Amino acid sequence: ISLREEVAAIDISVILKANVNIPEVCRNIQVAVKEAVQSMTSINVSKVNVTVADISFDSAEDTAEEK
């Protein structure tokens, strides 16, 4: 988080599952983080940068649990 003159810019790295809609999930994260920070503090959020650090593929364990 960088804070200048009561305005924050937030950087977040995430690991997403392979079968998700990446742009949609990232946009939802941006909106949720911005709204949460602004509602819990008096700090305005100018931007929330979401970086997809990795894609998680289902392992054999995950597949077995879904059945």
Coordinates of C-alpha atoms in Angstrom, one line a residue:
I1 CA 0.0 0.0 0.0
S2 CA 1.3 3.4 -0.8
L3 CA -0.3 6.4 0.9
R4 CA 0.0 10.0 -0.4
E5 CA -2.1 12.8 1.0
E6 CA -4.8 10.5 2.4
V7 CA -5.2 8.6 -0.9
A8 CA -4.1 5.0 -1.1
A9 CA -2.9 2.9 -4.0
I10 CA -3.1 -0.8 -3.2
D11 CA -1.1 -3.7 -4.8
I12 CA -2.4 -7.3 -4.2
S13 CA -1.0 -10.6 -5.5
V14 CA -3.3 -13.6 -5.8
I15 CA -3.2 -17.2 -6.8
L16 CA -6.3 -18.2 -8.8
K17 CA -7.7 -21.6 -9.8
A18 CA -7.3 -22.4 -13.4
N19 CA -11.0 -22.7 -14.2
V20 CA -12.1 -19.2 -13.0
N21 CA -12.8 -16.1 -15.1
I22 CA -9.6 -14.3 -14.3
P23 CA -10.7 -10.7 -15.4
E24 CA -14.0 -11.0 -13.5
V25 CA -12.4 -12.3 -10.3
C26 CA -9.7 -9.6 -10.5
R27 CA -12.4 -6.9 -11.0
N28 CA -14.4 -8.3 -8.0
I29 CA -11.3 -8.2 -5.9
Q30 CA -10.6 -4.6 -6.9
V31 CA -14.2 -3.5 -6.0
A32 CA -14.3 -5.4 -2.7
V33 CA -10.9 -4.2 -1.5
K34 CA -11.6 -0.6 -2.4
E35 CA -15.1 -0.6 -0.8
A36 CA -13.8 -2.3 2.4
V37 CA -10.8 0.0 2.9
Q38 CA -12.9 3.2 2.2
S39 CA -15.7 2.0 4.5
M40 CA -13.4 1.0 7.4
T41 CA -11.1 4.0 7.2
S42 CA -11.3 7.7 6.1
I43 CA -8.7 6.9 3.4
N44 CA -9.8 7.2 -0.3
V45 CA -8.5 4.5 -2.6
S46 CA -7.3 5.7 -6.0
K47 CA -6.6 2.3 -7.4
V48 CA -6.3 -1.4 -6.5
N49 CA -3.8 -3.3 -8.7
V50 CA -4.3 -7.0 -8.7
T51 CA -1.5 -9.2 -10.0
V52 CA -2.1 -12.9 -10.7
A53 CA 1.0 -14.4 -9.2
D54 CA 0.1 -18.0 -10.1
I55 CA -2.6 -20.3 -11.5
S56 CA -3.5 -23.3 -9.3
F57 CA -4.4 -26.4 -11.2
D58 CA -6.6 -29.1 -9.6
S59 CA -4.5 -31.8 -8.0
A60 CA -5.6 -35.4 -7.7
E61 CA -6.7 -34.7 -4.1
D62 CA -9.0 -31.9 -5.1
T63 CA -10.6 -34.0 -7.9
A64 CA -11.2 -36.8 -5.5
E65 CA -12.9 -34.5 -2.9
E66 CA -15.3 -33.1 -5.5
K67 CA -16.6 -36.6 -6.4

